[in-house]
Amino acid sequence: MASVYGLSAQEVQFTVLPSTQTDLSDEIAEALNLKLKQILTRNSAASANAYNVFGIEPAIVVEEELASEGLMDRVNLVKGELTLIAKNLVDGSLYYSMSIPISGTSEGGSEEKALKAMVTNIKTTNTAFTRFIRLARQKIQDYYAANCAVILQKAQTLYAQKQYQEALSYLSAVSEVLPCYEQVSVLVAELAQYIPSAPDTVIVQRVVEKPVVVEKPVVVEKPVVVEDPKPQKPDPINCDISVSANDLDVKVLECFGNVTQRRITLRLEVLNRNDRITNAQVNFISAFTADGTECKDRRAITDGNYWCGTKMPPYVSVKQDYFLLNVTEKITSFSYVELEIRSAKVIIRNLPVQW
């Protein structure tokens, strides 16, 4: 994410995780940590965010020792593997792993010296590390694409637990081509109000003093500070809504299209006023354009089906998104939209679409 106030395309960054091996001394563990940080930095993949949820965990295994002959001091050639695992610190997902051959020389057959030599000989320029980072990023994108709804639900849980920074990092791999992108954008906007924006950092590399000749008085105007205007709420949608249940309130917040994604999003605000109901099923039953054409590729809240179950706590205004996919033209309005929310029939007529 380029900013906490919105999502933008950006490659996943990684944090180096400490090795869980018990046979590594603090000195070797620190040397290995430094090597991996250098590798990530060299490949523009190192995260400086303390709340980053994508990590790389290393492990070293000694597989073979070959002793030299004919020398006064015995020197061993040790061979082994460095295994790297890309994982998620929030949900424990393991995305990708790769084992890279490493080696070193050790005097006297000490395992401590052997491990230290293997770490010292790790080449940060090894192209295998570049390949690992590239494939790990791709696996993360594939996982997020296949589990979009689950990712969003987990982020909402983090939000409820007030882990705002972690939730923001967890959502950073959501691509704008995913069906849940619009919902993620809404959640990111809500997270933004809890995360202060960091001030810009200016680095002065060199100061060169030059003589200044003033030929006439210089009038310095004091800059006028203009405060950012408060965000304006969108105008209410002018449409007709009928709800068959008297303890359910439904309001249309937005209905907008995206040409690139070939998708129309209908965003509702739903208020359940029934104390006995906390979960409910929603269905996207039908949608007809102003010229009477039926849009058949519909999704309700998630990207899976036209129906799904969802939480609906009493007296809590819940935002819900419904999607029309594979839209081939700029539809200006819908004459009829029918939904089923908590067993109540919701009918929306004369619904305009913004592009």
Short mmCIF file of C-alpha atoms in Angstrom, two decimals:
data_model
loop_
_atom_site.label_atom_id
_atom_site.label_comp_id
_atom_site.label_asym_id
_atom_site.label_seq_id
_atom_site.Cartn_x
_atom_site.Cartn_y
_atom_site.Cartn_z
CA MET A 1 0.00 0.00 0.00
CA ALA A 2 1.31 3.40 -0.85
CA SER A 3 -0.84 5.05 1.80
CA VAL A 4 -3.08 4.02 4.63
CA TYR A 5 -5.83 6.03 2.96
CA GLY A 6 -6.12 3.76 -0.05
CA LEU A 7 -4.92 0.65 -1.79
CA SER A 8 -2.46 0.72 -4.66
CA ALA A 9 -0.48 -1.89 -6.51
CA GLN A 10 2.72 -2.64 -4.61
CA GLU A 11 4.86 -5.73 -4.29
CA VAL A 12 4.82 -7.63 -1.01
CA GLN A 13 7.64 -6.81 1.40
CA PHE A 14 9.11 -9.28 3.90
CA THR A 15 10.44 -9.25 7.44
CA VAL A 16 13.28 -11.59 8.43
CA LEU A 17 12.05 -13.93 11.17
CA PRO A 18 14.42 -15.44 13.75
CA SER A 19 15.31 -19.07 13.14
CA THR A 20 13.55 -21.57 15.40
CA GLN A 21 16.64 -23.85 15.43
CA THR A 22 17.96 -24.62 18.90
CA ASP A 23 21.45 -25.55 17.65
CA LEU A 24 22.31 -22.04 16.45
CA SER A 25 24.27 -19.80 18.78
CA ASP A 26 23.27 -16.15 19.17
CA GLU A 27 26.31 -15.13 17.11
CA ILE A 28 25.40 -17.37 14.16
CA ALA A 29 21.70 -16.49 14.36
CA GLU A 30 22.55 -12.79 14.22
CA ALA A 31 24.94 -13.32 11.28
CA LEU A 32 22.25 -15.25 9.40
CA ASN A 33 19.69 -12.54 10.16
CA LEU A 34 22.03 -9.87 8.78
CA LYS A 35 22.69 -11.89 5.60
CA LEU A 36 18.98 -12.27 4.89
CA LYS A 37 18.33 -8.57 5.49
CA GLN A 38 21.05 -7.78 2.96
CA ILE A 39 19.47 -10.17 0.47
CA LEU A 40 16.00 -8.66 0.90
CA THR A 41 17.35 -5.12 0.65
CA ARG A 42 19.28 -5.96 -2.50
CA ASN A 43 16.07 -7.33 -4.06
CA SER A 44 13.91 -4.39 -2.88
CA ALA A 45 11.89 -6.74 -0.67
CA ALA A 46 12.81 -5.64 2.86
CA SER A 47 10.03 -4.26 5.04
CA ALA A 48 10.74 -1.51 7.55
CA ASN A 49 7.22 -1.77 8.97
CA ALA A 50 7.22 -3.24 12.48
CA TYR A 51 3.67 -4.50 11.87
CA ASN A 52 4.42 -6.27 8.59
CA VAL A 53 2.73 -9.69 8.48
CA PHE A 54 4.77 -11.31 5.69
CA GLY A 55 7.94 -12.98 6.94
CA ILE A 56 10.76 -15.25 5.83
CA GLU A 57 11.96 -17.90 8.27
CA PRO A 58 15.41 -19.51 7.71
CA ALA A 59 16.83 -22.89 8.71
CA ILE A 60 20.31 -24.38 8.14
CA VAL A 61 21.05 -28.09 7.87
CA VAL A 62 24.55 -29.65 7.68
CA GLU A 63 24.37 -32.66 5.39
CA GLU A 64 27.96 -33.70 4.67
CA GLU A 65 31.50 -33.24 6.00
CA LEU A 66 34.57 -34.07 3.92
CA ALA A 67 37.96 -34.10 5.73
CA SER A 68 41.12 -33.03 3.91
CA GLU A 69 44.21 -35.29 4.01
CA GLY A 70 47.94 -34.59 4.43
CA LEU A 71 47.65 -31.38 6.45
CA MET A 72 48.94 -30.75 9.96
CA ASP A 73 45.59 -29.18 10.98
CA ARG A 74 42.52 -31.06 9.89
CA VAL A 75 40.25 -29.00 7.65
CA ASN A 76 36.72 -30.10 6.87
CA LEU A 77 34.60 -29.11 3.90
CA VAL A 78 30.99 -28.92 5.11
CA LYS A 79 27.97 -28.95 2.80
CA GLY A 80 24.35 -28.35 3.60
CA GLU A 81 21.20 -26.41 2.76
CA LEU A 82 19.66 -23.10 3.67
CA THR A 83 15.87 -23.44 3.67
CA LEU A 84 13.73 -20.30 3.41
CA ILE A 85 10.00 -20.33 4.18
CA ALA A 86 7.66 -17.46 3.26
CA LYS A 87 4.80 -17.30 5.76
CA ASN A 88 2.07 -15.11 7.23
CA LEU A 89 2.43 -14.08 10.87
CA VAL A 90 -1.30 -13.49 11.35
CA ASP A 91 -2.95 -16.67 10.05
CA GLY A 92 0.11 -18.95 9.87
CA SER A 93 -0.22 -19.57 6.11
CA LEU A 94 2.89 -21.05 4.47
CA TYR A 95 3.17 -19.70 0.95
CA TYR A 96 6.43 -21.03 -0.47
CA SER A 97 9.73 -22.63 0.54
CA MET A 98 13.05 -23.17 -1.22
CA SER A 99 16.28 -24.96 -0.23
CA ILE A 100 19.55 -23.44 -1.46
CA PRO A 101 22.87 -25.37 -1.30
CA ILE A 102 25.55 -23.73 0.87
CA SER A 103 29.03 -24.79 2.00
CA GLY A 104 32.06 -23.73 4.04
CA THR A 105 35.35 -24.92 5.49
CA SER A 106 35.80 -25.80 9.17
CA GLU A 107 38.96 -26.49 11.15
CA GLY A 108 38.94 -29.20 13.79
CA GLY A 109 35.52 -30.62 12.96
CA SER A 110 33.60 -28.19 15.21
CA GLU A 111 29.92 -27.96 14.30
CA GLU A 112 29.85 -24.36 15.54
CA LYS A 113 32.67 -23.44 13.16
CA ALA A 114 31.01 -25.37 10.34
CA LEU A 115 27.74 -23.45 10.72
CA LYS A 116 29.57 -20.15 10.99
CA ALA A 117 31.56 -20.89 7.83
CA MET A 118 28.39 -21.79 5.91
CA VAL A 119 26.70 -18.54 6.89
CA THR A 120 29.79 -16.49 6.03
CA ASN A 121 29.92 -18.04 2.55
CA ILE A 122 26.29 -17.22 1.67
CA LYS A 123 26.45 -14.99 -1.41
CA THR A 124 23.85 -12.20 -1.33
CA THR A 125 24.17 -11.94 -5.12
CA ASN A 126 23.02 -15.53 -5.66
CA THR A 127 20.19 -15.40 -8.23
CA ALA A 128 18.42 -18.22 -6.36
CA PHE A 129 17.39 -15.66 -3.73
CA THR A 130 15.90 -13.39 -6.39
CA ARG A 131 13.94 -16.33 -7.76
CA PHE A 132 12.72 -17.26 -4.27
CA ILE A 133 11.39 -13.74 -3.61
CA ARG A 134 9.69 -13.58 -7.00
CA LEU A 135 7.96 -16.94 -6.56
CA ALA A 136 7.01 -16.22 -2.94
CA ARG A 137 5.31 -13.00 -4.01
CA GLN A 138 3.45 -14.85 -6.76
CA LYS A 139 2.31 -17.58 -4.35
CA ILE A 140 1.00 -14.91 -1.97
CA GLN A 141 -0.96 -13.27 -4.79
CA ASP A 142 -2.38 -16.66 -5.80
CA TYR A 143 -3.39 -17.41 -2.21
CA TYR A 144 -5.10 -14.05 -1.78
CA ALA A 145 -6.95 -14.49 -5.09
CA ALA A 146 -8.26 -17.92 -4.03
CA ASN A 147 -9.18 -16.85 -0.48
CA CYS A 148 -10.36 -13.29 -0.95
CA ALA A 149 -13.43 -13.55 1.30
CA VAL A 150 -11.47 -15.33 4.05
CA ILE A 151 -8.75 -12.66 3.94
CA LEU A 152 -11.35 -9.91 4.34
CA GLN A 153 -13.03 -11.71 7.25
CA LYS A 154 -9.70 -12.14 9.06
CA ALA A 155 -8.87 -8.46 8.53
CA GLN A 156 -12.26 -7.51 9.98
CA THR A 157 -11.42 -9.63 13.04
CA LEU A 158 -8.11 -7.79 13.46
CA TYR A 159 -10.02 -4.52 13.12
CA ALA A 160 -12.46 -5.58 15.86
CA GLN A 161 -9.46 -6.46 18.08
CA LYS A 162 -8.06 -2.95 17.45
CA GLN A 163 -4.98 -4.37 15.69
CA TYR A 164 -5.20 -1.68 13.06
CA GLN A 165 -1.61 -1.74 11.79
CA GLU A 166 -1.65 -5.53 11.45
CA ALA A 167 -4.98 -5.42 9.61
CA LEU A 168 -3.61 -2.85 7.16
CA SER A 169 -0.51 -4.92 6.46
CA TYR A 170 -2.63 -8.07 6.13
CA LEU A 171 -4.67 -6.40 3.37
CA SER A 172 -1.63 -5.04 1.50
CA ALA A 173 -1.52 -8.03 -0.88
CA VAL A 174 -5.12 -7.58 -2.07
CA SER A 175 -5.02 -6.77 -5.78
CA GLU A 176 -7.50 -4.37 -7.36
CA VAL A 177 -8.62 -7.09 -9.77
CA LEU A 178 -10.10 -9.20 -6.93
CA PRO A 179 -13.87 -9.11 -6.33
CA CYS A 180 -13.41 -8.17 -2.66
CA TYR A 181 -11.26 -5.14 -3.55
CA GLU A 182 -14.10 -2.66 -3.08
CA GLN A 183 -14.90 -4.01 0.40
CA VAL A 184 -11.22 -3.98 1.29
CA SER A 185 -11.02 -0.33 0.20
CA VAL A 186 -13.88 0.51 2.57
CA LEU A 187 -12.16 -1.27 5.46
CA VAL A 188 -8.84 0.46 4.68
CA ALA A 189 -10.61 3.83 4.82
CA GLU A 190 -11.99 2.94 8.26
CA LEU A 191 -8.53 1.82 9.43
CA ALA A 192 -7.01 5.10 8.27
CA GLN A 193 -8.73 7.10 10.98
CA TYR A 194 -6.92 5.07 13.66
CA ILE A 195 -3.45 5.23 12.09
CA PRO A 196 -1.69 8.62 12.14
CA SER A 197 0.05 9.49 8.92
CA ALA A 198 3.82 9.69 9.22
CA PRO A 199 5.45 13.05 8.38
CA ASP A 200 7.58 13.21 5.29
CA THR A 201 11.30 12.71 5.95
CA VAL A 202 13.74 15.06 4.23
CA ILE A 203 17.36 13.92 4.02
CA VAL A 204 19.96 16.64 3.43
CA GLN A 205 23.02 15.02 1.88
CA ARG A 206 25.20 18.09 1.42
CA VAL A 207 24.95 21.78 2.20
CA VAL A 208 26.85 24.17 -0.07
CA GLU A 209 27.08 27.75 1.07
CA LYS A 210 27.05 30.39 -1.66
CA PRO A 211 27.29 34.16 -1.31
CA VAL A 212 23.99 35.87 -1.92
CA VAL A 213 23.93 39.34 -3.43
CA VAL A 214 20.77 41.24 -2.60
CA GLU A 215 20.20 44.11 -4.99
CA LYS A 216 16.86 45.17 -3.57
CA PRO A 217 14.71 44.35 -0.59
CA VAL A 218 13.18 40.97 -0.77
CA VAL A 219 9.60 40.64 0.37
CA VAL A 220 8.90 37.23 1.76
CA GLU A 221 5.25 36.36 1.76
CA LYS A 222 4.06 34.15 4.54
CA PRO A 223 2.48 31.03 3.07
CA VAL A 224 -1.18 30.58 3.68
CA VAL A 225 -1.98 27.23 5.26
CA VAL A 226 -5.13 25.81 3.79
CA GLU A 227 -6.68 23.05 5.84
CA ASP A 228 -7.89 20.00 4.04
CA PRO A 229 -11.65 20.14 3.71
CA LYS A 230 -13.57 17.59 5.64
CA PRO A 231 -14.70 14.70 3.45
CA GLN A 232 -18.19 15.21 2.20
CA LYS A 233 -20.71 12.46 2.42
CA PRO A 234 -22.01 11.38 -0.98
CA ASP A 235 -25.43 12.62 -1.96
CA PRO A 236 -28.19 10.14 -1.20
CA ILE A 237 -29.15 7.88 -4.06
CA ASN A 238 -32.47 8.85 -5.60
CA CYS A 239 -34.30 5.54 -5.98
CA ASP A 240 -37.33 3.68 -4.65
CA ILE A 241 -36.89 0.98 -1.98
CA SER A 242 -39.43 -1.38 -0.45
CA VAL A 243 -38.72 -3.88 2.36
CA SER A 244 -41.20 -6.62 3.30
CA ALA A 245 -40.11 -6.71 7.00
CA ASN A 246 -40.90 -3.87 9.40
CA ASP A 247 -37.87 -4.60 11.64
CA LEU A 248 -35.28 -4.29 8.86
CA ASP A 249 -34.02 -0.98 7.45
CA VAL A 250 -32.20 -0.86 4.10
CA LYS A 251 -30.55 2.20 2.57
CA VAL A 252 -28.69 2.50 -0.76
CA LEU A 253 -25.33 4.21 -0.16
CA GLU A 254 -23.78 3.87 -3.63
CA CYS A 255 -24.13 2.14 -6.95
CA PHE A 256 -21.06 2.52 -9.14
CA GLY A 257 -19.35 0.81 -12.05
CA ASN A 258 -15.72 0.03 -12.83
CA VAL A 259 -14.83 -0.21 -16.52
CA THR A 260 -11.48 -1.95 -15.93
CA GLN A 261 -12.96 -4.63 -13.68
CA ARG A 262 -16.18 -4.85 -15.75
CA ARG A 263 -18.12 -4.76 -12.52
CA ILE A 264 -20.93 -2.83 -10.84
CA THR A 265 -21.05 -2.57 -7.05
CA LEU A 266 -24.26 -1.94 -5.12
CA ARG A 267 -23.44 -0.77 -1.60
CA LEU A 268 -26.15 -0.93 1.07
CA GLU A 269 -26.47 -0.01 4.72
CA VAL A 270 -28.57 -2.59 6.57
CA LEU A 271 -29.95 -2.23 10.11
CA ASN A 272 -31.42 -5.31 11.79
CA ARG A 273 -33.86 -4.36 14.57
CA ASN A 274 -34.73 -7.92 15.61
CA ASP A 275 -33.06 -8.88 18.94
CA ARG A 276 -33.35 -12.60 18.25
CA ILE A 277 -31.38 -12.54 14.99
CA THR A 278 -27.60 -12.20 14.83
CA ASN A 279 -26.83 -14.11 11.62
CA ALA A 280 -28.75 -14.19 8.37
CA GLN A 281 -28.62 -15.26 4.75
CA VAL A 282 -28.57 -12.81 1.86
CA ASN A 283 -29.48 -13.50 -1.77
CA PHE A 284 -28.99 -11.45 -4.92
CA ILE A 285 -32.08 -12.63 -6.76
CA SER A 286 -32.29 -10.45 -9.90
CA ALA A 287 -31.26 -7.22 -11.59
CA PHE A 288 -32.83 -5.70 -14.73
CA THR A 289 -31.47 -2.69 -16.60
CA ALA A 290 -33.59 0.23 -17.77
CA ASP A 291 -34.09 -1.47 -21.15
CA GLY A 292 -35.25 -4.73 -19.54
CA THR A 293 -32.01 -6.75 -19.91
CA GLU A 294 -31.33 -9.17 -17.03
CA CYS A 295 -27.82 -9.25 -15.53
CA LYS A 296 -27.22 -12.87 -14.67
CA ASP A 297 -23.69 -12.87 -13.20
CA ARG A 298 -24.48 -11.79 -9.65
CA ARG A 299 -22.60 -12.08 -6.34
CA ALA A 300 -23.82 -11.43 -2.80
CA ILE A 301 -21.22 -9.93 -0.42
CA THR A 302 -18.53 -12.54 -1.16
CA ASP A 303 -17.05 -13.45 -4.52
CA GLY A 304 -18.40 -16.99 -4.44
CA ASN A 305 -22.17 -17.15 -5.01
CA TYR A 306 -25.29 -15.08 -5.44
CA TRP A 307 -26.15 -16.09 -1.86
CA CYS A 308 -24.21 -16.44 1.40
CA GLY A 309 -24.52 -16.26 5.18
CA THR A 310 -23.37 -13.19 7.05
CA LYS A 311 -23.34 -11.65 10.53
CA MET A 312 -26.13 -9.18 11.24
CA PRO A 313 -25.99 -8.07 14.91
CA PRO A 314 -29.08 -6.24 16.18
CA TYR A 315 -29.09 -2.43 16.04
CA VAL A 316 -25.76 -2.22 14.22
CA SER A 317 -25.62 -0.54 10.81
CA VAL A 318 -23.82 -3.05 8.59
CA LYS A 319 -22.45 -2.21 5.15
CA GLN A 320 -23.04 -4.84 2.47
CA ASP A 321 -21.76 -4.94 -1.12
CA TYR A 322 -23.46 -6.79 -3.95
CA PHE A 323 -21.74 -7.29 -7.30
CA LEU A 324 -22.66 -7.62 -10.96
CA LEU A 325 -19.74 -9.11 -12.90
CA ASN A 326 -18.73 -9.33 -16.58
CA VAL A 327 -20.54 -6.09 -17.42
CA THR A 328 -19.90 -5.35 -21.09
CA GLU A 329 -21.37 -1.83 -21.30
CA LYS A 330 -21.88 1.26 -19.20
CA ILE A 331 -25.29 0.60 -17.73
CA THR A 332 -26.88 3.91 -16.73
CA SER A 333 -29.58 2.58 -14.40
CA PHE A 334 -31.55 -0.42 -13.18
CA SER A 335 -35.32 -0.49 -13.38
CA TYR A 336 -35.61 -3.41 -10.96
CA VAL A 337 -33.28 -5.02 -8.41
CA GLU A 338 -34.47 -7.75 -6.06
CA LEU A 339 -32.58 -8.97 -2.97
CA GLU A 340 -33.42 -11.23 -0.08
CA ILE A 341 -31.96 -10.10 3.24
CA ARG A 342 -32.77 -11.97 6.43
CA SER A 343 -35.77 -13.64 4.68
CA ALA A 344 -37.16 -10.21 3.79
CA LYS A 345 -37.74 -9.20 0.18
CA VAL A 346 -35.94 -5.97 -0.74
CA ILE A 347 -36.93 -4.36 -4.05
CA ILE A 348 -35.07 -1.35 -5.49
CA ARG A 349 -36.47 0.54 -8.50
CA ASN A 350 -35.06 3.29 -10.72
CA LEU A 351 -31.50 2.85 -9.40
CA PRO A 352 -28.91 5.05 -11.18
CA VAL A 353 -25.33 3.84 -11.78
CA GLN A 354 -22.30 6.11 -11.43
CA TRP A 355 -19.17 5.53 -13.58
#
